[in-house]
Amino acid sequence: MIERHGDDFRALIEAGQIDILFANKVELAALTGKPDFDAGLAALAPKVPVLVVTRSEDGAVAIAHGERHEVAAETVSHVVDTTGAGDLFAAGFLAGYARKASIHRCLAMGAVAAAEIISHYGARPEADLKALMAEKLG
Ligand SMILES: Nc1ncnc2c1ncn2[C@@H]1O[C@H](COP(=O)(O)OP(=O)(O)OP(=O)(O)O)[C@@H](O)[C@H]1O
Ligand SMILES: [Mg+2]
């Protein structure tokens, strides 16, 4: 997507049109032209209020209003199918964000939702995510 439409994405970012930007680490590198993870974060973070970058089994980083927050990935005993990991991470994060949870909790909610989706085939949750959040995060 970024190879084809990168200039359009970059124009939206430069125009201040993006409130929350989600990317995985490969997309971050493609978008910024910086292969180094931290250099990519440093280049992009000042341009969006909230930047969330996922890095598979290494968890995720958010830079929100200049402050950096990190979350580890949940331990998944058997990764079955990673389709939907990024989408469910965003879903969990946004569910917290919409309820004005702390960025740390938003990240944790993303990690819990993503871990559920990669534990089985298909990109729709099979567990009750509300119950799962309560169990894992209180
Ligand atoms: N092997 C793993 N073990 C535990 N959690 C994982 C694993 N892979 C991904 N995750 C979780 O999913 C989140 C998103 O993963 P990733 O960075 O691979 O996104 P993505 O590349 O957008 O995924 P997708 O395949 O859906 O496009 C990670 O931040 C992490 O919380
Ligand atoms: Mg993705």
GROMACS .gro file of N, CA, C and O and ligand atoms in nm, residues 24 54-57 59-60 73-74 76 79 82-86 89 111 114 118, ligand 1:
model
  111
   24ASN      N    1   0.279  -0.096   1.105
   24ASN     CA    2   0.374  -0.194   1.157
   24ASN      C    3   0.516  -0.145   1.123
   24ASN      O    4   0.532  -0.042   1.056
   54THR      N    5   0.347  -0.122   1.558
   54THR     CA    6   0.355  -0.259   1.609
   54THR      C    7   0.478  -0.328   1.554
   54THR      O    8   0.525  -0.296   1.445
   55ARG      N    9   0.532  -0.420   1.632
   55ARG     CA   10   0.648  -0.496   1.585
   55ARG      C   11   0.637  -0.643   1.625
   55ARG      O   12   0.720  -0.696   1.697
   56SER      N   13   0.528  -0.700   1.578
   56SER     CA   14   0.504  -0.844   1.591
   56SER      C   15   0.533  -0.894   1.733
   56SER      O   16   0.482  -0.838   1.827
   57GLU      N   17   0.618  -0.998   1.746
   57GLU     CA   18   0.640  -1.057   1.878
   57GLU      C   19   0.718  -0.964   1.972
   57GLU      O   20   0.732  -0.993   2.091
   59GLY      N   21   0.612  -0.666   2.040
   59GLY     CA   22   0.518  -0.573   2.102
   59GLY      C   23   0.493  -0.448   2.019
   59GLY      O   24   0.492  -0.454   1.896
   60ALA      N   25   0.474  -0.337   2.086
   60ALA     CA   26   0.438  -0.214   2.014
   60ALA      C   27   0.483  -0.091   2.093
   60ALA      O   28   0.506  -0.096   2.213
   73ALA      N   29   0.457  -0.788   2.374
   73ALA     CA   30   0.354  -0.876   2.319
   73ALA      C   31   0.308  -0.970   2.429
   73ALA      O   32   0.385  -1.002   2.521
   74GLU      N   33   0.183  -1.012   2.422
   74GLU     CA   34   0.134  -1.117   2.511
   74GLU      C   35   0.204  -1.247   2.473
   74GLU      O   36   0.237  -1.268   2.355
   76VAL      N   37   0.199  -1.598   2.353
   76VAL     CA   38   0.103  -1.684   2.283
   76VAL      C   39   0.170  -1.821   2.268
   76VAL      O   40   0.274  -1.832   2.203
   79VAL      N   41   0.111  -1.984   1.804
   79VAL     CA   42   0.066  -1.888   1.703
   79VAL      C   43   0.016  -1.968   1.583
   79VAL      O   44   0.090  -2.046   1.524
   82THR      N   45  -0.137  -1.532   1.176
   82THR     CA   46  -0.118  -1.392   1.220
   82THR      C   47  -0.206  -1.294   1.143
   82THR      O   48  -0.201  -1.174   1.171
   83THR      N   49  -0.290  -1.343   1.052
   83THR     CA   50  -0.381  -1.252   0.981
   83THR      C   51  -0.468  -1.177   1.082
   83THR      O   52  -0.532  -1.240   1.167
   84GLY      N   53  -0.470  -1.045   1.069
   84GLY     CA   54  -0.556  -0.966   1.158
   84GLY      C   55  -0.484  -0.914   1.281
   84GLY      O   56  -0.545  -0.838   1.358
   85ALA      N   57  -0.358  -0.951   1.300
   85ALA     CA   58  -0.287  -0.905   1.421
   85ALA      C   59  -0.287  -0.753   1.429
   85ALA      O   60  -0.320  -0.695   1.534
   86GLY      N   61  -0.251  -0.690   1.319
   86GLY     CA   62  -0.244  -0.543   1.319
   86GLY      C   63  -0.381  -0.480   1.339
   86GLY      O   64  -0.396  -0.383   1.414
   89PHE      N   65  -0.494  -0.531   1.694
   89PHE     CA   66  -0.418  -0.443   1.783
   89PHE      C   67  -0.480  -0.304   1.781
   89PHE      O   68  -0.506  -0.243   1.886
  111ALA      N   69  -0.259  -0.537   2.262
  111ALA     CA   70  -0.181  -0.660   2.268
  111ALA      C   71  -0.268  -0.781   2.302
  111ALA      O   72  -0.250  -0.890   2.247
  114ALA      N   73  -0.486  -0.863   1.992
  114ALA     CA   74  -0.404  -0.921   1.885
  114ALA      C   75  -0.365  -1.065   1.919
  114ALA      O   76  -0.367  -1.154   1.832
  118ILE      N   77  -0.442  -1.422   1.680
  118ILE     CA   78  -0.336  -1.503   1.619
  118ILE      C   79  -0.332  -1.645   1.677
  118ILE      O   80  -0.256  -1.728   1.630
  139LIG     N1   81   0.417  -1.396   1.752
  139LIG     C1   82   0.343  -1.310   1.823
  139LIG     N2   83   0.324  -1.332   1.955
  139LIG     C2   84   0.250  -1.249   2.031
  139LIG     N3   85   0.190  -1.138   1.984
  139LIG     C3   86   0.207  -1.109   1.854
  139LIG     C4   87   0.283  -1.193   1.765
  139LIG     N4   88   0.278  -1.139   1.640
  139LIG     C5   89   0.202  -1.029   1.651
  139LIG     N5   90   0.160  -1.009   1.778
  139LIG     C6   91   0.077  -0.900   1.830
  139LIG     O1   92   0.011  -0.836   1.724
  139LIG     C7   93   0.055  -0.700   1.711
  139LIG     C8   94   0.059  -0.661   1.566
  139LIG     O2   95   0.151  -0.746   1.500
  139LIG     P1   96   0.233  -0.700   1.369
  139LIG     O3   97   0.329  -0.593   1.406
  139LIG     O4   98   0.285  -0.822   1.306
  139LIG     O5   99   0.116  -0.632   1.283
  139LIG     P2  100   0.084  -0.642   1.126
  139LIG     O6  101   0.210  -0.664   1.050
  139LIG     O7  102   0.000  -0.525   1.092
  139LIG     O8  103  -0.005  -0.773   1.122
  139LIG     P3  104  -0.097  -0.825   1.001
  139LIG     O9  105  -0.040  -0.958   0.968
  139LIG    O10  106  -0.233  -0.834   1.061
  139LIG    O11  107  -0.085  -0.722   0.891
  139LIG     C9  108   0.188  -0.693   1.787
  139LIG    O12  109   0.214  -0.564   1.836
  139LIG    C10  110   0.165  -0.795   1.899
  139LIG    O13  111   0.093  -0.735   2.005
   0.00000   0.00000   0.00000
